[in-house]
Coordinates of C-alpha atoms and ligand atoms in Angstrom, one line a residue:
X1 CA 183.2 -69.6 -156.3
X2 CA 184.7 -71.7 -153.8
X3 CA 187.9 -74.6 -155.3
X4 CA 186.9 -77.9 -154.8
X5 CA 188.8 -80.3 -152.3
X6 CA 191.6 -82.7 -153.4
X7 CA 191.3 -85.8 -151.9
X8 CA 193.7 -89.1 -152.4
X9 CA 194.0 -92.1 -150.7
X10 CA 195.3 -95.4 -151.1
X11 CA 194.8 -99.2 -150.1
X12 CA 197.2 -101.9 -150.4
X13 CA 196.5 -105.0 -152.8
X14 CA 197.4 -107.8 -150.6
X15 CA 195.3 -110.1 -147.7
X16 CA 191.8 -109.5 -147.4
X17 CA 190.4 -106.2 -147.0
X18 CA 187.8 -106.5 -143.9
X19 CA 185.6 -104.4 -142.4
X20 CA 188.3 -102.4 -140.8
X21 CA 188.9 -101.4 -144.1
X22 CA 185.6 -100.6 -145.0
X23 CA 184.8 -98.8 -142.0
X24 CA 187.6 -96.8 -141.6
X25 CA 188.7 -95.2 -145.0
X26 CA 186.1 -97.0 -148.1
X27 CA 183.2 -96.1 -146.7
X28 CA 184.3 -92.4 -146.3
X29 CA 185.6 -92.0 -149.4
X30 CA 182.8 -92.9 -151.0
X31 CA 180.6 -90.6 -148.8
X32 CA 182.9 -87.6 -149.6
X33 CA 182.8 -88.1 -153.8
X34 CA 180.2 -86.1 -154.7
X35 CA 181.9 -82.6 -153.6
X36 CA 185.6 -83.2 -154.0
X37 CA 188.0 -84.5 -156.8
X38 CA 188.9 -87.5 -155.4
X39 CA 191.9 -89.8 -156.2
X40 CA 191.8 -93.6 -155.3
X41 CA 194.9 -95.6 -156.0
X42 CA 195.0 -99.4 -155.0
X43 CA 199.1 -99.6 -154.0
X44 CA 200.6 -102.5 -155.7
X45 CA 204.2 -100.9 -155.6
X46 CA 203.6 -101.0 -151.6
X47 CA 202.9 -104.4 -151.4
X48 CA 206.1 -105.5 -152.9
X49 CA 207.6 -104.3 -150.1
X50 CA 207.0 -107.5 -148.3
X51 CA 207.5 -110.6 -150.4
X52 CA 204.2 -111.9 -152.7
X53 CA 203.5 -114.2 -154.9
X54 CA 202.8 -113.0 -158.4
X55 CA 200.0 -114.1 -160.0
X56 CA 198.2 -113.9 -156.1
X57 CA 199.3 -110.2 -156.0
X58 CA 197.9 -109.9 -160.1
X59 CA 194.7 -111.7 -158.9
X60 CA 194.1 -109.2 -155.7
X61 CA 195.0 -106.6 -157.4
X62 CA 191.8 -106.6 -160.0
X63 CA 189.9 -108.1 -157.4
X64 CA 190.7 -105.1 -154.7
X65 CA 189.5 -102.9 -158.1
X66 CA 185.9 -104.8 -158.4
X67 CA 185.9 -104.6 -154.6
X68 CA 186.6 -101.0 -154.6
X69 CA 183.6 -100.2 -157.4
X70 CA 181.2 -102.8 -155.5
X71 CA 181.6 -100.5 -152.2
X72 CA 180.5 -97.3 -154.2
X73 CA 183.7 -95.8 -155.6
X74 CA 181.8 -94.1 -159.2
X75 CA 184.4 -93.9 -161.8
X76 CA 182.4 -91.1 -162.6
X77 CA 183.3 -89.0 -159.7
X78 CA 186.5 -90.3 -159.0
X79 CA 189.7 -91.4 -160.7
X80 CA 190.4 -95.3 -159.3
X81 CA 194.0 -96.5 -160.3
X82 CA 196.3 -98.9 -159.8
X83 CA 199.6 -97.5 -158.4
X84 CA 202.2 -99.3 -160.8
X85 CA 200.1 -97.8 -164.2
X86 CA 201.1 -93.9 -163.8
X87 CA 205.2 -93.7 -164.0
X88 CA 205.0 -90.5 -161.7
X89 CA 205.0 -92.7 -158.2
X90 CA 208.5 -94.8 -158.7
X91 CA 210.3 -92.2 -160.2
X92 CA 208.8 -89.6 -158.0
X93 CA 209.6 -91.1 -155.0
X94 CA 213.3 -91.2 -155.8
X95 CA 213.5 -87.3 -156.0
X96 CA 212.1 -87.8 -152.7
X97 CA 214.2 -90.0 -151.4
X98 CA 216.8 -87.5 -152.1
X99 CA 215.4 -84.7 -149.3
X100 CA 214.2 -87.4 -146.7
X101 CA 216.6 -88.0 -143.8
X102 CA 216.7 -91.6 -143.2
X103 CA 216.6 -91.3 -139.0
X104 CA 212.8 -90.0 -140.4
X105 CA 211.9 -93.2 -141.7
X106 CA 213.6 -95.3 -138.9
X107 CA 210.9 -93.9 -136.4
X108 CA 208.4 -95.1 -138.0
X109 CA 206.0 -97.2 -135.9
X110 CA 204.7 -99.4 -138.3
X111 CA 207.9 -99.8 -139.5
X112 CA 209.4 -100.7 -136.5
X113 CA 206.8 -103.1 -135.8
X114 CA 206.9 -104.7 -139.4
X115 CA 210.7 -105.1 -139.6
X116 CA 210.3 -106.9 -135.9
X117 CA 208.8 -109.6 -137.0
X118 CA 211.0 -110.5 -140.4
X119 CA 214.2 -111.8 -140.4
X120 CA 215.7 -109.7 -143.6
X121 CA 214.0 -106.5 -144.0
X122 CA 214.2 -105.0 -147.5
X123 CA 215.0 -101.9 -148.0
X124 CA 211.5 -101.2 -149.7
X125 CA 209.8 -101.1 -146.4
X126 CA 211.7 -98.7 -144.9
X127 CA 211.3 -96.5 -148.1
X128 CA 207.6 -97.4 -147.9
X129 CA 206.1 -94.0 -145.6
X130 CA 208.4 -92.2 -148.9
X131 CA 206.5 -93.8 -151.7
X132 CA 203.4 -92.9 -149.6
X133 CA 204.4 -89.7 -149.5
X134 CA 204.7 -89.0 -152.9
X135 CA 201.4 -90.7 -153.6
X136 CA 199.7 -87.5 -151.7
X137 CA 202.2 -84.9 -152.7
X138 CA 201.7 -85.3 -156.7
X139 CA 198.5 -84.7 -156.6
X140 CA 198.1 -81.5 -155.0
X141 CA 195.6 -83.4 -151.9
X142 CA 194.6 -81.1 -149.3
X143 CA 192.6 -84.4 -147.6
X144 CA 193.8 -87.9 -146.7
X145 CA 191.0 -89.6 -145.4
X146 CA 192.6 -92.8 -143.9
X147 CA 192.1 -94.7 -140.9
X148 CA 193.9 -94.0 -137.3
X149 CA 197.3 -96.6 -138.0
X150 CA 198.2 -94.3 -141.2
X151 CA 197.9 -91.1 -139.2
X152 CA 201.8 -91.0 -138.8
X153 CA 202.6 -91.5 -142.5
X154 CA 200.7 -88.7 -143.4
X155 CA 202.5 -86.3 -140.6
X156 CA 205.4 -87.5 -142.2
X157 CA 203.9 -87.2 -145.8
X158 CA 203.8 -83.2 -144.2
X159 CA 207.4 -83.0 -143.1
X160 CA 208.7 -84.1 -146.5
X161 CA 206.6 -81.7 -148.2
X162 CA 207.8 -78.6 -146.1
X163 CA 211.2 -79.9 -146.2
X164 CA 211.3 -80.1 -150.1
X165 CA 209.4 -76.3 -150.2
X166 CA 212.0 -75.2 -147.8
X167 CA 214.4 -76.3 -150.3
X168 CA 213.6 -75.4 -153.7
X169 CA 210.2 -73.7 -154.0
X170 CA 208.1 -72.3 -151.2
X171 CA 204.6 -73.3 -152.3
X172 CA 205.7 -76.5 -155.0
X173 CA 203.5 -79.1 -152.4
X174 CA 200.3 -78.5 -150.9
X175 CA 200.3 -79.5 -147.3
X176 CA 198.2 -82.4 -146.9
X177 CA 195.8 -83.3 -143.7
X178 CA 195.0 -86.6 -142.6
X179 CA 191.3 -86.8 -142.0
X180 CA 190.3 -89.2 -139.6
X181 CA 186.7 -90.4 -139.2
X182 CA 185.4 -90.2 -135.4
X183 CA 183.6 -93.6 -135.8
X184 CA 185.5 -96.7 -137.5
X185 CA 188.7 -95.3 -137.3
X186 CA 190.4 -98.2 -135.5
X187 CA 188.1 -101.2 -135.9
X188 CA 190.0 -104.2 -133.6
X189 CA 190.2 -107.8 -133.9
X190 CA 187.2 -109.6 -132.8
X191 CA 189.2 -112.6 -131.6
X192 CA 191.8 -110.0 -129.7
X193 CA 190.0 -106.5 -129.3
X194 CA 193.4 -105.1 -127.7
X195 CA 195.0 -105.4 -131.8
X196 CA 193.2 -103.6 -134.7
X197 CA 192.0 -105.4 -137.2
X198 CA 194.3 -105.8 -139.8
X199 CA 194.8 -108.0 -143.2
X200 CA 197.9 -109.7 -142.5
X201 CA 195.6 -111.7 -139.9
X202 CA 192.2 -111.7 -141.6
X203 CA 192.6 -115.1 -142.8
X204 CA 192.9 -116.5 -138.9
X205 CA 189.9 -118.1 -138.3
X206 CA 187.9 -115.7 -136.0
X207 CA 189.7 -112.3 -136.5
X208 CA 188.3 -110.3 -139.0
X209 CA 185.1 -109.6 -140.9
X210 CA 185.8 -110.0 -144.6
X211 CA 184.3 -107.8 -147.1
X212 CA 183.6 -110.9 -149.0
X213 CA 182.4 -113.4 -145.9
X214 CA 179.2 -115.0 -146.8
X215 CA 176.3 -113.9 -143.9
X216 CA 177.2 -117.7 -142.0
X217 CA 180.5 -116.8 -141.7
X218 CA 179.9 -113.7 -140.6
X219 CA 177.3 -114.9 -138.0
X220 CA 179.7 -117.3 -137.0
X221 CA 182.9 -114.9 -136.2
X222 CA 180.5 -112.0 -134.4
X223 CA 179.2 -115.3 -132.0
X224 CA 182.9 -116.4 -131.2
X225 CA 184.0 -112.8 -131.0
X226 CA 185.8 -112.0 -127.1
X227 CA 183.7 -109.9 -124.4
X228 CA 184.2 -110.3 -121.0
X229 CA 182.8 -111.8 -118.1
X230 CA 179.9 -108.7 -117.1
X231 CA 176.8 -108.1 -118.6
X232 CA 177.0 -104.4 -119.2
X233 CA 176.4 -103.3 -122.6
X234 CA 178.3 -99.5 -123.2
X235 CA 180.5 -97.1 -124.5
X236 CA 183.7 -97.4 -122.5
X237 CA 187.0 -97.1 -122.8
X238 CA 188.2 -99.7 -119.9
X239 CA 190.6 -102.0 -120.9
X240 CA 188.2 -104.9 -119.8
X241 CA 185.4 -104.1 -121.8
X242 CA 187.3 -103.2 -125.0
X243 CA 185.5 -106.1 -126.6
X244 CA 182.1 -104.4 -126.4
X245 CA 183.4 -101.3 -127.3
X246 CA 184.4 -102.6 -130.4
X247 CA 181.4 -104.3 -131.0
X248 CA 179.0 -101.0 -130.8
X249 CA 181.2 -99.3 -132.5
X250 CA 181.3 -101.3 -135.4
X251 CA 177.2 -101.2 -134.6
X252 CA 177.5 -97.3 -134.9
X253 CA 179.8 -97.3 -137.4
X254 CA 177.7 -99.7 -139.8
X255 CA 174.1 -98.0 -139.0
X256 CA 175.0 -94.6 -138.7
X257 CA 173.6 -93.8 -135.7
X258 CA 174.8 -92.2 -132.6
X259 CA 175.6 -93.4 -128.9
X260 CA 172.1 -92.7 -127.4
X261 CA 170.3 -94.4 -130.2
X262 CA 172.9 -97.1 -130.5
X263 CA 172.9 -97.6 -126.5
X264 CA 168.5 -97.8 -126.7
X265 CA 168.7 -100.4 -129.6
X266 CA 170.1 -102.7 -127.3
X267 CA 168.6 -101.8 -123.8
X268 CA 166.1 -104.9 -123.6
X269 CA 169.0 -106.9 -125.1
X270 CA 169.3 -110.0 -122.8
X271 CA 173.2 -110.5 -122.5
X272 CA 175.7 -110.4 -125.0
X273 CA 174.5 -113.3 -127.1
X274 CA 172.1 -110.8 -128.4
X275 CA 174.6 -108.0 -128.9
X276 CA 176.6 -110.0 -131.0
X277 CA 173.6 -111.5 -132.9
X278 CA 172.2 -107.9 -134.1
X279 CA 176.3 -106.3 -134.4
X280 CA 176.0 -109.3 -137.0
X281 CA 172.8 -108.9 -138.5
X282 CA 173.6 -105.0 -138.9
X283 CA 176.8 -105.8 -140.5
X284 CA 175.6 -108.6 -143.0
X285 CA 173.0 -106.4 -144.3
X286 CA 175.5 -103.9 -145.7
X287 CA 177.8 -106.3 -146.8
X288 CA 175.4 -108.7 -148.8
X289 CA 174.9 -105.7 -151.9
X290 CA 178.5 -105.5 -151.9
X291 CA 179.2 -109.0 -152.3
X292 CA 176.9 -109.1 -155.2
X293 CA 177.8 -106.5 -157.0
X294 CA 181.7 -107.7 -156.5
X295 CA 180.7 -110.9 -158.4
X296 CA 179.1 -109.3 -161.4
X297 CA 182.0 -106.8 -162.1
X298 CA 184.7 -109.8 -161.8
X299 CA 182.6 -111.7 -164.3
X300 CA 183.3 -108.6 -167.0
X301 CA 187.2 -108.5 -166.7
X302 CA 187.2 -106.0 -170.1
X303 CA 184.7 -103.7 -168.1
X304 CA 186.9 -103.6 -165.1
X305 CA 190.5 -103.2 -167.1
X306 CA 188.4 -99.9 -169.1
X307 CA 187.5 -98.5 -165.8
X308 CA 191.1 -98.9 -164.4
X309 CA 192.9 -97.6 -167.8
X310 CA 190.4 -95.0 -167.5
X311 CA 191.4 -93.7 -163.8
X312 CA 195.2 -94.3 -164.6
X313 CA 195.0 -92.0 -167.5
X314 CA 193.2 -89.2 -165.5
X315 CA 195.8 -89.5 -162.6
X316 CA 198.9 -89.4 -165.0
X317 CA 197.5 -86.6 -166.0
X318 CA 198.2 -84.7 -162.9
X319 CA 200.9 -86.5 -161.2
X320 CA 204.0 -87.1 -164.0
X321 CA 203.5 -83.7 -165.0
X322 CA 203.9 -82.5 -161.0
X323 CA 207.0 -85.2 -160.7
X324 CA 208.7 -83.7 -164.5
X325 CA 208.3 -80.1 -163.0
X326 CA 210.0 -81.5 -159.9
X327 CA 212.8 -82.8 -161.8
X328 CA 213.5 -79.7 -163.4
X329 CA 213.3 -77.8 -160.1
X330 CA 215.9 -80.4 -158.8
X331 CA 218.3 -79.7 -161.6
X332 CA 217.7 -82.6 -164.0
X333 CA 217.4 -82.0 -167.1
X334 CA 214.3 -82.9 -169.0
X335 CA 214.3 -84.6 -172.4
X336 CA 213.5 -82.7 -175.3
Ligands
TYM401 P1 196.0 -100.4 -145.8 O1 195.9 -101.1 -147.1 O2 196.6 -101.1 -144.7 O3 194.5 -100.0 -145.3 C1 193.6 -99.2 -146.1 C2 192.9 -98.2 -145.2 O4 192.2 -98.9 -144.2 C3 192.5 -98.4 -142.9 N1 192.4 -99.4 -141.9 C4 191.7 -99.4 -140.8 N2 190.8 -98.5 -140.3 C5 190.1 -98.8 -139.2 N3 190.3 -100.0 -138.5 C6 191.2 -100.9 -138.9 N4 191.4 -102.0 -138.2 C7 191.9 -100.6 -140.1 N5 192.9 -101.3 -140.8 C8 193.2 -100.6 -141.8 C9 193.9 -97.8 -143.0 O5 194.1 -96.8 -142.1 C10 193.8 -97.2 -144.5 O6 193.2 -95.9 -144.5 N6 199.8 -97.2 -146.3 C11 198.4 -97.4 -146.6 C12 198.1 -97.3 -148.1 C13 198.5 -96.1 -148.8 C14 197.9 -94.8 -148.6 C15 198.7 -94.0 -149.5 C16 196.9 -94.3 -147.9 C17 199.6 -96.0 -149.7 N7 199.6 -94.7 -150.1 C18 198.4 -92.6 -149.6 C19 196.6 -92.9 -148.0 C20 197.3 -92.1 -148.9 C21 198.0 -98.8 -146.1 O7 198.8 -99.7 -146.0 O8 196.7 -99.0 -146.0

């Protein structure tokens, strides 16, 4: 008999989640259910870590959850939580705070490049790759499947786990691997295809392609998105055509199907009006099931909070037992 795959992964509540998004971790997730136990978690402790708005980050929160259930995620096959509803990830990631070296976290990249931009940094970002950590580490995951910008937490997510074997108990942490997808896996900006697509911009007119864009909208962004001044429609990884390389890829990505028979769909295409025209079509007819079912599971809130309670209590069920046993390995002493 061979032991099913433990998968987790995690998406943060905040901005808009795009087609990025989609492409690069949702839609694999919800290809890989049906022969893993799979752990979704929308990370609402993580988005704290730069400042929100309350009742926006309440709102996107069940919102992200609807979203999540539209795209495929079955409750069935797979536990889908929110982050703040299982005790084991804040108190967990203390304990880990206390075997991480902080010159780790300061090398960051996405930390670097977050703190760069804000005047006062809190402390919470820094900790942020830690609280990721533990996210993976309590449940046991052998597979992160996460797009190419969350490659370095998870290498990180490995170093803390070895570290804190090394220390108290040789095999305590399974050794997680990021897994990557080939296609979708950095999805950039259509108004700027040298920056991936990302939510803190999707609300700049032009940038992103929002899960939740109605098929004008999305029309309207693929027509404006930024090519360059040839006529060549191909794979390539020239800094100049980076715009059309993004644009088949998303193609690829969305249909499924691969260079050769992504390249001959658009060999009597005249120019790049009509690239961007089908890239668009292609795109709008998998989002337009999602945005409907989106709508009808907001309109049951009760449905959506038993679905969530549901996944929080299966993933307690794993992870604060994992973080109590870690306690006592630590030397704390567990209430009686
Ligand atoms: P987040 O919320 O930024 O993004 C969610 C997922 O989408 C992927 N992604 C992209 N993929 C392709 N192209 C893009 N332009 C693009 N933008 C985002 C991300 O790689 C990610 O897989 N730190 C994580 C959330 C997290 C997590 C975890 C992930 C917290 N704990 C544990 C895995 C495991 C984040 O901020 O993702």
């Amino acid at each position: 008999m061979t032991t099913k795959r433990r998968v987790f992964s995690g998406i943060q509540p905040t901005g808009n989640i795009h087609l990025g998004n989609y492409l690069g971790a949702v839609k694999n997730w919800v290809a890989g259910q049906e022969k893993k136990i799979n752990y979704f978690c929308i990370v609402d402790l993580h988005s704290l870590t730069v400042s929100q708005d309350p009742d926006d980050l309440r709102f996107q929160t069940r919102s992200l959850a609807a979203m999540l259930l539209a795209c495929g995620i079955d409750p069935d096959k797979s536990a889908l939580f929110i982050q703040s509803h299982v005790r084991a990830h804040a108190e967990g990631c203390w304990l880990l705070n206390c075997v991480t070296p902080l010159g780790w976290l300061q090398r960051m990249t996405q930390y670097k490049d977050k703190a760069a931009k804000q005047e006062s940094v809190l402390a919470g970002l820094l900790d942020y790759p830690v609280l990721m950590a533990g996210d993976i580490l309590f449940y046991d995951a052998d597979e992160v499947p996460v797009g190419e910008d969350q490659k370095q937490h998870v290498e990180l997510t490995r170093d803390i786990a070895q570290r804190f074997n090394s220390l108290y108990g040789r095999d305590f942490f399974v050794i997680p691997k990021p897994i990557i997808p080939e296609i979708g896996a950095r999805v950039m900006g259509l108004d700027d295809p040298t920056v991936k697509m990302s939510k803190s911009l999707a609300d700049k007119r032009g940038h992103a392609i929002r899960l939740l864009d109605e098929p004008k909208e999305i029309m309207r962004s693929f027509k404006r998105a930024v090519t360059d001044s040839g006529r060549e429609i191909i794979f390539s990884r020239a800094p100049e055509k980076a715009g059309v390389n993004n644009l088949l890829g998303i193609y690829k990505a969305a249909t499924g199907e691969d260079e050769t028979a992504v390249l001959a769909d658009f060999a009597d295409a005249r120019g790049y009006g009509d690239l961007k025209v089908r890239v668009a079509e292609a795109v709008i007819e998998i989002l337009n099931p999602i945005r409907q079912r989106y709508h009808q599971l907001m309109d049951d809130p009760a449905e959506l909070d038993r679905l969530l309670a549901r996944g929080a209590e299966q993933a307690a069920a794993v992870a604060n037992p994992k973080v109590d046993a870690m306690k006592e390995m630590m030397g704390l002493v567990l209430p009686r």
